[in-house]
């Protein structure tokens, strides 16, 4: 089901007038961001202390947890711990990865 949704979004983006303003490099950077997100986001959260065994003591994750105590369902800490424990980011995480890829490309592109 997720592959069908991603395919639909790609077709929709490629056929809309706003997408015609994208260069191939911008589109490719976004696609790379979507593809890399399932690997990069869980790894980055693991480094920050959101691990499969829980939030690591003395980590950035522990500081975020204590700063937002009590941790509410759906909060950043709860979502980060869920991703850290399972490694699953879902469609929203892939969309964020695509946006980061696009933004990184635009930030490094020389607009002379």
Coordinates of N, CA and C in Angstrom, one line a residue:
X1 N 0.8 -1.2 0.0 CA 0.0 0.0 0.0 C 0.9 1.3 0.0
X2 N 1.9 1.2 0.8 CA 2.8 2.4 0.9 C 3.5 2.7 -0.5
X3 N 3.9 1.6 -1.2 CA 4.5 1.8 -2.5 C 3.5 2.5 -3.5
X4 N 2.2 2.1 -3.4 CA 1.2 2.6 -4.3 C 1.0 4.1 -4.0
X5 N 1.0 4.5 -2.7 CA 0.9 5.9 -2.3 C 2.1 6.7 -2.8
X6 N 3.3 6.2 -2.6 CA 4.5 6.9 -3.1 C 4.5 7.1 -4.6
X7 N 4.0 6.0 -5.3 CA 3.9 6.1 -6.8 C 2.9 7.2 -7.2
X8 N 1.8 7.2 -6.5 CA 0.8 8.2 -6.8 C 1.3 9.6 -6.6
X9 N 2.0 9.8 -5.5 CA 2.5 11.1 -5.2 C 3.6 11.5 -6.2
X10 N 4.4 10.6 -6.6 CA 5.4 10.9 -7.7 C 4.7 11.3 -9.0
X11 N 3.7 10.6 -9.4 CA 3.0 10.9 -10.6 C 2.3 12.2 -10.5
X12 N 1.7 12.5 -9.3 CA 1.0 13.7 -9.1 C 2.0 14.9 -9.2
X13 N 3.2 14.7 -8.6 CA 4.2 15.8 -8.6 C 4.7 16.1 -10.0
X14 N 4.9 15.0 -10.7 CA 5.5 15.2 -12.0 C 4.5 15.8 -13.1
X15 N 3.2 15.7 -12.8 CA 2.2 16.2 -13.7 C 1.6 17.5 -13.3
X16 N 2.0 18.1 -12.2 CA 1.4 19.3 -11.8 C 2.3 20.5 -12.3
X17 N 1.7 21.6 -12.6 CA 2.5 22.8 -13.1 C 3.6 23.2 -12.2
X18 N 3.4 23.2 -10.9 CA 4.5 23.6 -10.0 C 5.8 22.8 -10.1
X19 N 5.6 21.5 -10.4 CA 6.7 20.6 -10.5 C 7.6 20.9 -11.8
X20 N 7.0 21.5 -12.8 CA 7.7 21.8 -14.0 C 8.8 22.9 -13.7
X21 N 8.7 23.6 -12.6 CA 9.7 24.6 -12.2 C 10.9 23.9 -11.5
X22 N 10.7 22.6 -11.1 CA 11.8 21.9 -10.5 C 12.8 21.5 -11.5
X23 N 14.1 21.6 -11.2 CA 15.1 21.1 -12.0 C 15.3 19.6 -11.7
X24 N 16.0 18.9 -12.6 CA 16.2 17.5 -12.4 C 17.0 17.3 -11.1
X25 N 18.0 18.1 -10.8 CA 18.8 18.0 -9.6 C 17.9 18.2 -8.4
X26 N 17.0 19.1 -8.4 CA 16.1 19.3 -7.2 C 15.3 18.1 -7.0
X27 N 14.7 17.6 -8.1 CA 13.9 16.4 -8.0 C 14.7 15.2 -7.5
X28 N 15.9 15.0 -8.0 CA 16.7 13.9 -7.6 C 17.2 14.0 -6.2
X29 N 17.5 15.2 -5.7 CA 17.9 15.4 -4.3 C 16.7 15.1 -3.4
X30 N 15.5 15.4 -3.7 CA 14.3 15.1 -2.9 C 14.1 13.6 -2.9
X31 N 14.3 12.9 -4.1 CA 14.1 11.5 -4.1 C 15.2 10.7 -3.3
X32 N 16.4 11.2 -3.3 CA 17.5 10.6 -2.5 C 17.2 10.8 -1.0
X33 N 16.6 12.0 -0.7 CA 16.2 12.2 0.7 C 15.2 11.2 1.2
X34 N 14.2 11.0 0.3 CA 13.1 10.0 0.6 C 13.7 8.6 0.8
X35 N 14.6 8.2 -0.1 CA 15.2 6.9 0.0 C 16.2 6.7 1.2
X36 N 16.9 7.8 1.5 CA 17.8 7.7 2.6 C 17.2 7.8 4.0
X37 N 16.0 8.4 4.1 CA 15.4 8.7 5.4 C 15.2 7.5 6.3
X38 N 14.7 6.3 5.7 CA 14.5 5.2 6.6 C 15.8 4.6 7.3
X39 N 17.0 5.0 6.7 CA 18.2 4.6 7.3 C 18.8 5.7 8.2
X40 N 18.8 6.9 7.7 CA 19.4 8.1 8.4 C 18.7 8.5 9.6
X41 N 17.4 8.6 9.6 CA 16.6 9.1 10.7 C 16.7 8.2 11.9
X42 N 16.5 6.9 11.8 CA 16.7 6.0 13.0 C 18.1 6.0 13.5
X43 N 19.1 6.0 12.6 CA 20.5 6.1 13.0 C 20.8 7.3 13.8
X44 N 20.3 8.5 13.3 CA 20.5 9.7 14.0 C 19.9 9.7 15.4
X45 N 18.7 9.2 15.5 CA 18.0 9.1 16.7 C 18.7 8.2 17.7
X46 N 19.3 7.1 17.2 CA 20.0 6.2 18.0 C 21.3 6.9 18.6
X47 N 21.9 7.7 17.8 CA 23.1 8.5 18.3 C 22.7 9.4 19.4
X48 N 21.4 10.0 19.2 CA 20.9 11.0 20.2 C 20.4 10.3 21.5
X49 N 20.4 9.0 21.5 CA 20.0 8.2 22.7 C 18.7 7.6 22.7
X50 N 18.0 7.6 21.6 CA 16.7 6.9 21.4 C 17.0 5.6 20.9
X51 N 17.1 4.6 21.7 CA 17.6 3.2 21.3 C 16.5 2.2 21.5
X52 N 16.7 1.0 20.9 CA 15.8 -0.1 21.0 C 15.5 -0.5 22.5
X53 N 16.5 -0.3 23.4 CA 16.4 -0.6 24.8 C 15.8 0.5 25.6
X54 N 15.4 1.6 25.0 CA 14.9 2.7 25.7 C 15.8 3.9 25.6
X55 N 15.5 5.0 26.3 CA 16.3 6.2 26.2 C 17.6 6.0 27.0
X56 N 18.8 6.3 26.4 CA 20.0 6.0 27.0 C 20.3 7.1 28.1
X57 N 20.8 6.6 29.2 CA 21.1 7.5 30.3 C 22.2 8.5 29.9
X58 N 22.0 9.8 30.3 CA 22.9 10.9 30.0 C 23.0 11.3 28.6
X59 N 22.0 10.9 27.8 CA 22.0 11.3 26.4 C 21.2 12.5 26.1
X60 N 21.2 13.0 24.9 CA 20.4 14.1 24.4 C 18.9 13.7 24.6
X61 N 18.6 12.4 24.3 CA 17.3 11.9 24.5 C 16.8 12.0 25.9
X62 N 17.7 11.7 26.8 CA 17.3 11.8 28.2 C 17.1 13.2 28.7
X63 N 17.9 14.1 28.1 CA 17.7 15.5 28.4 C 16.4 16.0 27.9
X64 N 16.0 15.6 26.7 CA 14.7 16.0 26.1 C 13.6 15.4 26.8
X65 N 13.7 14.2 27.3 CA 12.7 13.5 28.1 C 12.5 14.3 29.4
X66 N 13.5 14.6 30.1 CA 13.4 15.3 31.4 C 12.9 16.7 31.2
X67 N 13.2 17.4 30.1 CA 12.7 18.7 29.8 C 11.2 18.7 29.5
X68 N 10.7 17.7 29.0 CA 9.3 17.6 28.5 C 8.5 16.7 29.5
X69 N 9.0 16.4 30.6 CA 8.2 15.5 31.6 C 7.0 16.2 32.1
X70 N 5.9 15.6 32.2 CA 5.6 14.2 31.7 C 5.5 14.1 30.2
X71 N 6.0 13.0 29.6 CA 6.0 12.9 28.2 C 4.6 12.5 27.7
X72 N 4.0 13.3 26.9 CA 2.7 13.1 26.4 C 2.8 12.2 25.1
X73 N 1.7 11.4 24.9 CA 1.6 10.6 23.7 C 1.6 11.5 22.5
X74 N 2.4 11.2 21.4 CA 2.4 12.1 20.2 C 3.4 13.2 20.3
X75 N 4.1 13.4 21.4 CA 5.1 14.4 21.5 C 6.4 14.0 20.8
X76 N 7.3 15.0 20.6 CA 8.5 14.7 19.9 C 9.3 13.5 20.6
X77 N 9.4 13.5 21.9 CA 10.1 12.5 22.6 C 9.4 11.1 22.4
X78 N 8.1 11.1 22.5 CA 7.4 9.8 22.3 C 7.6 9.3 20.9
X79 N 7.5 10.2 19.9 CA 7.7 9.7 18.5 C 9.2 9.3 18.2
X80 N 10.1 10.1 18.8 CA 11.5 9.8 18.6 C 11.9 8.4 19.2
X81 N 11.3 8.2 20.4 CA 11.6 6.9 21.1 C 10.9 5.7 20.3
X82 N 9.8 5.9 19.8 CA 9.1 4.9 18.9 C 9.9 4.6 17.7
X83 N 10.4 5.6 17.0 CA 11.3 5.4 15.9 C 12.6 4.7 16.3
X84 N 13.2 5.2 17.4 CA 14.4 4.6 17.9 C 14.3 3.1 18.2
X85 N 13.1 2.7 18.8 CA 12.9 1.4 19.2 C 12.6 0.5 18.0
X86 N 11.8 1.0 17.0 CA 11.4 0.1 15.9 C 12.1 0.3 14.6
X87 N 12.7 1.5 14.5 CA 13.4 1.8 13.2 C 12.4 2.2 12.1
X88 N 11.1 2.3 12.4 CA 10.1 2.6 11.3 C 9.8 4.0 11.4
X89 N 9.9 4.7 10.2 CA 9.6 6.1 10.2 C 8.3 6.5 9.5
X90 N 7.7 5.7 8.7 CA 6.4 6.0 8.1 C 6.5 7.0 7.0
X91 N 5.4 7.4 6.4 CA 5.3 8.3 5.3 C 5.8 9.7 5.7
X92 N 5.4 10.1 6.9 CA 5.8 11.5 7.4 C 7.3 11.6 7.4
X93 N 8.0 10.6 7.9 CA 9.5 10.7 8.0 C 10.1 10.7 6.6
X94 N 9.5 10.0 5.7 CA 10.0 10.0 4.3 C 9.8 11.3 3.6
X95 N 8.7 11.9 3.9 CA 8.4 13.3 3.4 C 9.4 14.3 4.0
X96 N 9.7 14.2 5.2 CA 10.7 15.0 5.9 C 12.1 14.8 5.2
X97 N 12.4 13.6 5.0 CA 13.7 13.3 4.3 C 13.7 13.9 2.9
X98 N 12.6 13.8 2.2 CA 12.6 14.4 0.8 C 12.8 15.9 0.9
X99 N 12.1 16.6 1.9 CA 12.3 18.0 2.1 C 13.7 18.4 2.5
X100 N 14.3 17.6 3.3 CA 15.7 17.9 3.7 C 16.6 17.7 2.5
X101 N 16.4 16.7 1.7 CA 17.2 16.5 0.5 C 17.1 17.7 -0.4
X102 N 15.9 18.1 -0.7 CA 15.7 19.2 -1.5 C 16.3 20.5 -1.0
X103 N 16.1 20.7 0.3 CA 16.7 21.9 1.0 C 18.2 21.9 1.0
X104 N 18.8 20.8 1.2 CA 20.2 20.7 1.1 C 20.8 21.0 -0.3
X105 N 20.1 20.5 -1.3 CA 20.5 20.8 -2.7 C 20.4 22.3 -2.9
X106 N 19.3 22.9 -2.5 CA 19.1 24.3 -2.8 C 20.1 25.2 -2.0
X107 N 20.5 24.7 -0.8 CA 21.5 25.5 0.0 C 22.9 25.4 -0.6
X108 N 23.2 24.3 -1.3 CA 24.5 24.2 -1.9 C 24.6 24.6 -3.3
X109 N 23.5 24.9 -3.9 CA 23.5 25.3 -5.3 C 23.9 26.7 -5.5
X110 N 24.7 27.0 -6.5 CA 25.2 28.3 -6.7 C 24.2 29.0 -7.7
X111 N 23.5 30.0 -7.2 CA 22.5 30.7 -8.0 C 23.0 31.9 -8.8
X112 N 24.1 31.9 -9.3 CA 24.7 33.0 -10.0 C 23.8 33.6 -11.0

